[in-house]
Coordinates of C-alpha atoms in Angstrom, one line a residue:
X135 CA -66.9 154.2 12.8
X136 CA -63.7 155.1 14.7
X137 CA -64.4 156.9 18.0
X138 CA -62.4 160.0 16.9
X139 CA -64.3 160.3 13.7
X140 CA -67.7 159.8 15.4
X141 CA -66.9 162.5 17.9
X142 CA -65.8 164.9 15.2
X143 CA -69.1 164.3 13.3
X144 CA -71.2 164.8 16.4
X145 CA -69.3 168.0 17.3
X146 CA -70.0 169.4 13.8
X147 CA -73.7 168.6 14.1
X148 CA -73.9 170.2 17.6
X149 CA -72.1 173.3 16.3
X150 CA -74.2 173.7 13.2
X151 CA -77.6 173.1 14.7
X152 CA -77.6 175.9 17.2
X153 CA -81.3 176.9 17.3
X154 CA -84.7 175.1 17.4
X155 CA -86.2 173.4 15.5
X156 CA -82.9 172.3 13.8
X157 CA -81.4 171.5 17.2
X158 CA -83.7 168.5 17.4
X159 CA -81.1 166.7 15.3
X160 CA -78.7 167.0 18.3
X161 CA -81.3 165.3 20.5
X162 CA -81.9 162.7 17.9
X163 CA -78.2 161.8 17.8
X164 CA -78.2 161.4 21.6
X165 CA -81.0 158.9 21.2
X166 CA -79.2 156.5 18.8
X167 CA -77.5 154.4 21.4
X168 CA -75.7 154.7 24.8
X169 CA -72.3 155.4 23.2
X170 CA -73.7 158.3 21.1
X171 CA -75.6 159.6 24.1
X172 CA -72.5 159.8 26.3
X173 CA -70.6 161.6 23.6
X174 CA -73.3 164.1 23.1
X175 CA -73.6 164.8 26.8
X176 CA -69.9 165.6 26.9
X177 CA -70.1 167.8 23.8
X178 CA -73.2 169.8 24.8
X179 CA -72.3 172.3 27.5
X180 CA -74.6 173.7 30.2
X181 CA -77.2 176.4 29.4
X182 CA -75.0 179.1 31.0
X183 CA -71.9 178.3 28.9
X184 CA -73.5 177.3 25.6
X185 CA -76.5 179.7 25.6
X186 CA -78.6 176.8 24.2
X187 CA -81.5 174.7 25.5
X188 CA -80.9 171.1 24.4
X189 CA -81.7 168.3 26.8
X190 CA -84.5 168.4 29.5
X191 CA -81.9 169.0 32.2
X192 CA -81.3 172.4 30.6
X193 CA -84.6 173.5 32.2
X194 CA -83.1 172.9 35.7
X195 CA -80.0 174.9 34.8
X196 CA -79.5 178.7 35.3
X197 CA -80.3 180.9 32.3
X198 CA -77.8 183.1 30.4
X199 CA -75.8 185.8 32.3
X200 CA -75.9 188.6 29.7
X201 CA -79.5 188.6 28.6
X202 CA -83.1 187.5 29.3
X203 CA -84.1 184.2 27.7
X204 CA -87.5 184.8 26.1
X205 CA -90.3 182.4 26.6
X206 CA -94.1 182.5 26.8
X207 CA -96.9 180.7 28.6
X208 CA -100.2 179.7 27.2
X209 CA -103.2 179.1 29.4
X210 CA -106.0 176.6 28.7
X211 CA -108.9 177.7 30.9
X212 CA -111.1 174.7 30.1
X213 CA -108.8 172.1 31.7
X214 CA -106.7 174.4 34.0
X215 CA -103.4 173.6 32.2
X216 CA -100.4 175.9 31.4
X217 CA -97.8 175.4 28.7
X218 CA -94.3 177.0 28.6
X219 CA -92.7 177.5 25.2
X220 CA -89.3 178.8 24.1
X221 CA -89.9 181.9 21.9
X222 CA -88.4 181.2 18.4
X223 CA -89.6 184.6 17.1
X224 CA -91.5 187.6 18.3
X225 CA -94.9 186.4 17.0
X226 CA -95.6 184.1 20.0
X227 CA -97.4 181.7 17.6
X228 CA -97.6 177.9 17.5
X229 CA -94.0 177.6 16.3
X230 CA -92.6 177.9 19.8
X231 CA -90.5 175.0 21.3
X232 CA -92.5 173.3 24.0
X233 CA -90.6 173.2 27.3
X234 CA -92.9 172.5 30.3
X235 CA -96.5 171.9 31.2
X236 CA -98.5 172.3 34.5
X237 CA -101.9 171.2 35.6
X238 CA -103.9 173.0 38.4
X239 CA -105.4 170.7 41.1
X240 CA -107.7 172.3 43.6
X241 CA -107.7 170.7 47.1
X242 CA -109.8 171.5 50.2
X243 CA -106.9 173.3 51.9
X244 CA -104.5 174.3 49.1
X245 CA -103.9 174.3 45.4
X246 CA -101.3 172.2 43.6
X247 CA -99.7 172.8 40.2
X248 CA -98.1 169.5 38.9
X249 CA -95.2 170.3 36.6
X250 CA -94.2 167.9 33.8
X251 CA -91.9 167.6 30.8
X252 CA -94.8 165.9 28.9
X253 CA -97.8 168.0 27.9
X254 CA -100.0 164.9 27.6
X255 CA -99.1 163.3 31.0
X256 CA -99.2 165.6 33.9
X257 CA -99.4 163.1 36.8
X258 CA -97.1 162.6 39.7
X259 CA -96.7 158.9 38.8
X260 CA -95.2 159.8 35.4
X261 CA -91.5 159.5 34.6
X262 CA -91.7 163.0 33.2
X263 CA -92.9 164.6 36.5
X264 CA -90.2 167.1 37.7
X265 CA -91.9 169.0 40.5
X266 CA -94.9 170.9 41.8
X267 CA -96.1 174.2 43.2
X268 CA -98.3 174.2 46.3
X269 CA -100.1 177.1 48.0
X270 CA -101.4 177.7 51.5
X271 CA -105.1 178.0 52.3
X272 CA -105.3 181.7 51.6
X273 CA -103.2 181.6 48.5
X274 CA -100.7 184.1 49.9
X275 CA -97.7 181.7 50.2
X276 CA -96.4 179.1 47.8
X277 CA -93.6 176.6 47.8
X278 CA -92.1 175.1 44.7
X279 CA -90.8 171.6 45.1
X280 CA -88.2 169.9 42.9
X281 CA -88.5 166.1 42.4
X282 CA -84.7 166.0 42.2
X283 CA -82.2 167.4 44.6
X284 CA -81.4 170.9 43.2
X285 CA -77.9 171.0 44.8
X286 CA -75.6 168.9 47.0
X287 CA -76.9 168.6 50.5
X288 CA -80.5 169.5 49.6
X289 CA -82.9 168.3 52.3
X290 CA -86.1 166.5 51.3
X291 CA -89.2 167.5 53.3
X292 CA -90.7 164.0 53.3
X293 CA -89.8 160.8 51.4
X294 CA -89.8 157.1 51.3
X295 CA -86.8 155.0 50.5
X296 CA -89.0 152.3 49.1
X297 CA -91.9 152.3 46.7
X298 CA -94.5 149.7 45.7
X299 CA -94.3 148.5 42.2
X300 CA -96.5 145.6 41.1
X301 CA -97.1 144.9 44.8
X302 CA -93.3 144.4 45.4
X303 CA -91.1 146.8 47.3
X304 CA -88.1 148.2 45.5
X305 CA -85.4 150.6 46.7
X306 CA -84.6 153.3 44.2
X307 CA -81.1 154.7 44.0
X308 CA -82.4 158.1 45.2
X309 CA -85.4 158.3 47.5
X310 CA -88.4 160.0 45.9
X311 CA -89.1 163.3 47.6
X312 CA -90.0 167.0 47.5
X313 CA -87.0 169.2 47.7
X314 CA -88.0 172.9 48.5
X315 CA -86.7 175.1 45.7
X316 CA -88.6 178.4 45.9
X317 CA -90.7 180.0 48.5
X318 CA -93.1 182.7 47.2
X319 CA -94.9 185.1 49.4
X320 CA -97.6 187.7 48.5
X321 CA -98.2 190.5 50.9
X322 CA -101.6 190.3 52.6
X323 CA -103.9 193.1 51.7
X324 CA -106.1 193.7 54.8
X325 CA -108.0 196.6 53.1
X326 CA -109.1 194.4 50.2
X327 CA -108.3 197.0 47.7
X328 CA -106.9 196.2 44.3
X329 CA -105.9 199.7 43.4
X330 CA -102.2 199.2 44.1
X331 CA -99.7 196.8 42.7
X332 CA -99.1 193.4 44.2
X333 CA -96.0 192.9 46.5
X334 CA -94.2 189.6 46.3
X335 CA -91.0 188.1 47.6
X336 CA -89.2 184.9 46.4
X337 CA -86.6 183.0 48.4
X338 CA -84.6 180.5 46.5
X339 CA -83.3 177.8 48.8
X340 CA -80.4 176.4 46.7
X341 CA -79.1 179.7 45.2
X342 CA -76.7 181.8 47.2
X343 CA -77.1 185.6 47.3
X344 CA -73.5 185.9 46.0
X345 CA -74.6 184.4 42.6
X346 CA -75.8 187.7 41.3
X347 CA -72.5 189.4 42.1
X348 CA -69.7 189.5 39.4
X349 CA -68.1 186.1 39.3
X350 CA -70.9 184.6 41.5
X351 CA -71.9 181.0 40.9
X352 CA -75.2 179.2 41.2
X353 CA -75.6 175.4 41.6
X354 CA -76.0 173.7 38.2
X355 CA -77.6 170.3 37.8
X356 CA -75.9 168.3 35.1
X357 CA -78.2 165.2 34.9
X358 CA -81.4 163.8 36.3
X359 CA -80.4 161.4 39.1
X360 CA -81.5 157.8 38.5
X361 CA -83.5 158.9 35.6
X362 CA -83.9 158.0 31.9
X363 CA -84.9 161.5 30.7
X364 CA -82.5 162.0 27.9
X365 CA -84.7 163.7 25.3
X366 CA -87.2 166.5 25.1
X367 CA -90.9 165.3 25.0
X368 CA -91.0 165.6 21.2
X369 CA -89.2 162.2 21.3
X370 CA -90.1 159.0 23.0
X371 CA -89.2 158.6 26.7
X372 CA -87.9 155.3 28.2
X373 CA -90.5 154.9 31.0
X374 CA -89.7 152.9 34.1
X375 CA -92.3 150.9 36.0
X376 CA -90.7 152.1 39.2
X377 CA -91.3 155.8 38.7
X378 CA -94.4 156.4 40.9
X379 CA -93.9 159.4 43.1
X380 CA -95.6 159.3 46.5
X381 CA -97.9 162.1 47.7
X382 CA -95.9 164.3 49.9
X383 CA -96.9 166.9 52.5
X384 CA -97.3 170.5 51.6
X385 CA -94.6 173.1 52.2
X386 CA -94.6 175.2 55.4
X387 CA -95.5 178.9 55.2
X388 CA -92.5 180.9 54.2
X389 CA -90.4 181.9 57.2
X390 CA -87.7 184.6 57.4
X391 CA -85.0 184.1 54.7
X392 CA -82.0 182.1 55.8
X393 CA -78.6 183.8 55.6
X394 CA -77.0 183.5 52.2
X395 CA -80.1 182.6 50.2
X396 CA -81.0 184.7 47.2
X397 CA -84.1 186.8 47.8
X398 CA -86.0 188.4 44.9
X399 CA -88.6 191.1 45.2
X400 CA -90.9 192.6 42.6
X401 CA -89.7 195.9 41.2
X402 CA -91.8 198.8 42.3
X403 CA -93.8 200.3 39.4
X404 CA -94.2 204.0 38.9
X405 CA -97.5 205.9 38.8
X406 CA -98.2 207.3 35.3
X407 CA -100.2 210.5 35.6
X408 CA -101.4 210.6 32.0
X409 CA -102.4 207.0 31.9
X410 CA -103.6 206.9 35.5
X411 CA -102.1 203.5 36.2
X412 CA -99.0 201.8 37.6
X413 CA -96.3 201.2 35.0
X414 CA -93.2 199.1 34.5
X415 CA -90.9 199.1 31.5
X416 CA -91.0 195.7 29.9
X417 CA -89.2 196.9 26.7
X418 CA -92.1 195.9 24.5
X419 CA -92.5 192.3 25.9
X420 CA -95.8 193.1 27.7
X421 CA -98.7 194.8 25.9
X422 CA -101.8 194.3 28.2
X423 CA -102.1 195.9 31.7
X424 CA -102.7 193.3 34.4
X425 CA -102.3 192.9 38.1
X426 CA -100.4 189.7 37.3
X427 CA -97.5 191.5 35.5
X428 CA -94.3 191.7 37.5
X429 CA -90.5 192.1 37.3
X430 CA -88.3 190.5 40.0
X431 CA -84.9 192.0 41.1
X432 CA -82.5 191.2 43.9
X433 CA -83.7 192.4 47.3
X434 CA -81.8 195.5 48.4
X435 CA -81.5 194.0 51.9
X436 CA -78.9 191.6 50.5
X437 CA -76.2 194.3 50.3
X438 CA -75.5 194.0 46.6
X439 CA -74.2 197.3 45.4
X440 CA -74.9 199.5 42.4
X441 CA -77.2 198.7 39.6
X442 CA -77.6 195.0 40.5
X443 CA -80.9 195.9 42.1
X444 CA -82.2 197.2 38.8
X445 CA -81.2 194.1 36.9
X446 CA -84.4 192.2 36.1
X447 CA -83.9 188.5 36.8
X448 CA -87.4 187.4 35.9
X449 CA -90.3 189.3 34.2
X450 CA -93.8 188.1 33.5
X451 CA -96.6 189.8 31.7
X452 CA -99.8 189.6 29.7
X453 CA -99.9 189.9 25.9
X454 CA -103.2 188.3 25.1
X455 CA -106.3 186.8 26.6
X456 CA -104.5 183.6 27.6
X457 CA -100.9 184.3 26.5
X458 CA -98.2 185.6 28.8
X459 CA -94.4 186.3 28.3
X460 CA -91.9 184.9 30.7
X461 CA -88.3 186.0 30.4
X462 CA -85.5 184.9 32.8
X463 CA -81.8 185.0 33.2
X464 CA -79.0 183.8 35.6
X465 CA -79.0 182.6 38.3
X466 CA -82.5 181.1 38.1
X467 CA -83.7 178.3 35.9
X468 CA -86.7 177.8 33.6
X469 CA -88.3 175.4 36.1
X470 CA -88.0 177.9 39.0
X471 CA -89.2 180.8 36.8
X472 CA -92.2 178.8 35.6
X473 CA -93.2 177.9 39.2
X474 CA -93.0 181.5 40.2
X475 CA -95.1 182.6 37.3
X476 CA -97.7 179.9 38.1
X477 CA -98.2 181.4 41.5
X478 CA -99.3 184.7 39.8
X479 CA -102.2 182.8 38.1
X480 CA -103.7 181.6 41.3
X481 CA -106.7 183.6 42.6
X482 CA -106.0 185.1 46.0
X483 CA -108.7 187.4 47.4
X484 CA -106.5 188.2 50.4
X485 CA -104.0 189.9 48.1
X486 CA -106.3 191.8 45.7

């Protein structure tokens, strides 16, 4: 088929299949061969521009600017796993599009949440491992690590330039490492009372504070570095034998925010006299009262004027026994949002 004709056909497919599950045809076209994949990667725009989630890298890209992207999380208590889905309707049923999964690992001094693109393989040695969330001993501070550099110049906390594969050392193109992406801090409750709402703060390392201003820009990943992740987990992955990720050290407790970093704080709820509880307006997306519910807005200390402080960037809330909604928008990504929400699941006596 002539290249011009092939491109025209693929452009028509991409334009017509705008939502899931029909959009799986776009992913299927990208999996035909290398030539088709390169063409589709040129055609499919970033999440911010197109408003569509297509390839796995979309989960590392900022959400839409003009609205909240609606997702939901399902919790499996028996095996301590969490699954993130894209909402395809308001029913929050099994028809959602799977996006990410996480598994909770308790350790003597901390808790880890391993985040993966594959719901059936949530190990750090998997080619679908994309990051993790780690808490401190008290469960009051968390650090989300990205397995890939979130932006140019990102600093890895600890890595090795070589890895052992079949007892042979190989040098990957990009060293395996933990790149700090989000620092989450919950205010210590010295009184031990759970009557009031939680207070939390999130510092996003790679996102400048100016990104929430009109015309502001956040870093956008366009591909997985030295990776073969070209399809969503509903299709086969090409797994490499050299994808083992080394165990890395935990993140340090969150320090004072550096100049220029985006800082988010939970929106203060209002006390409802009739209901006798703290209330936030989730516009129908949250139906069950819970201490885990929150809305994050830009911190007033960052000097952003006007109504930007009232603009909800991420909201999370309970709608069932083990079902929670997660809605996010620019400038944060699905991966960053999921990591922040996972921190809310962790039990922290010091904060409640």
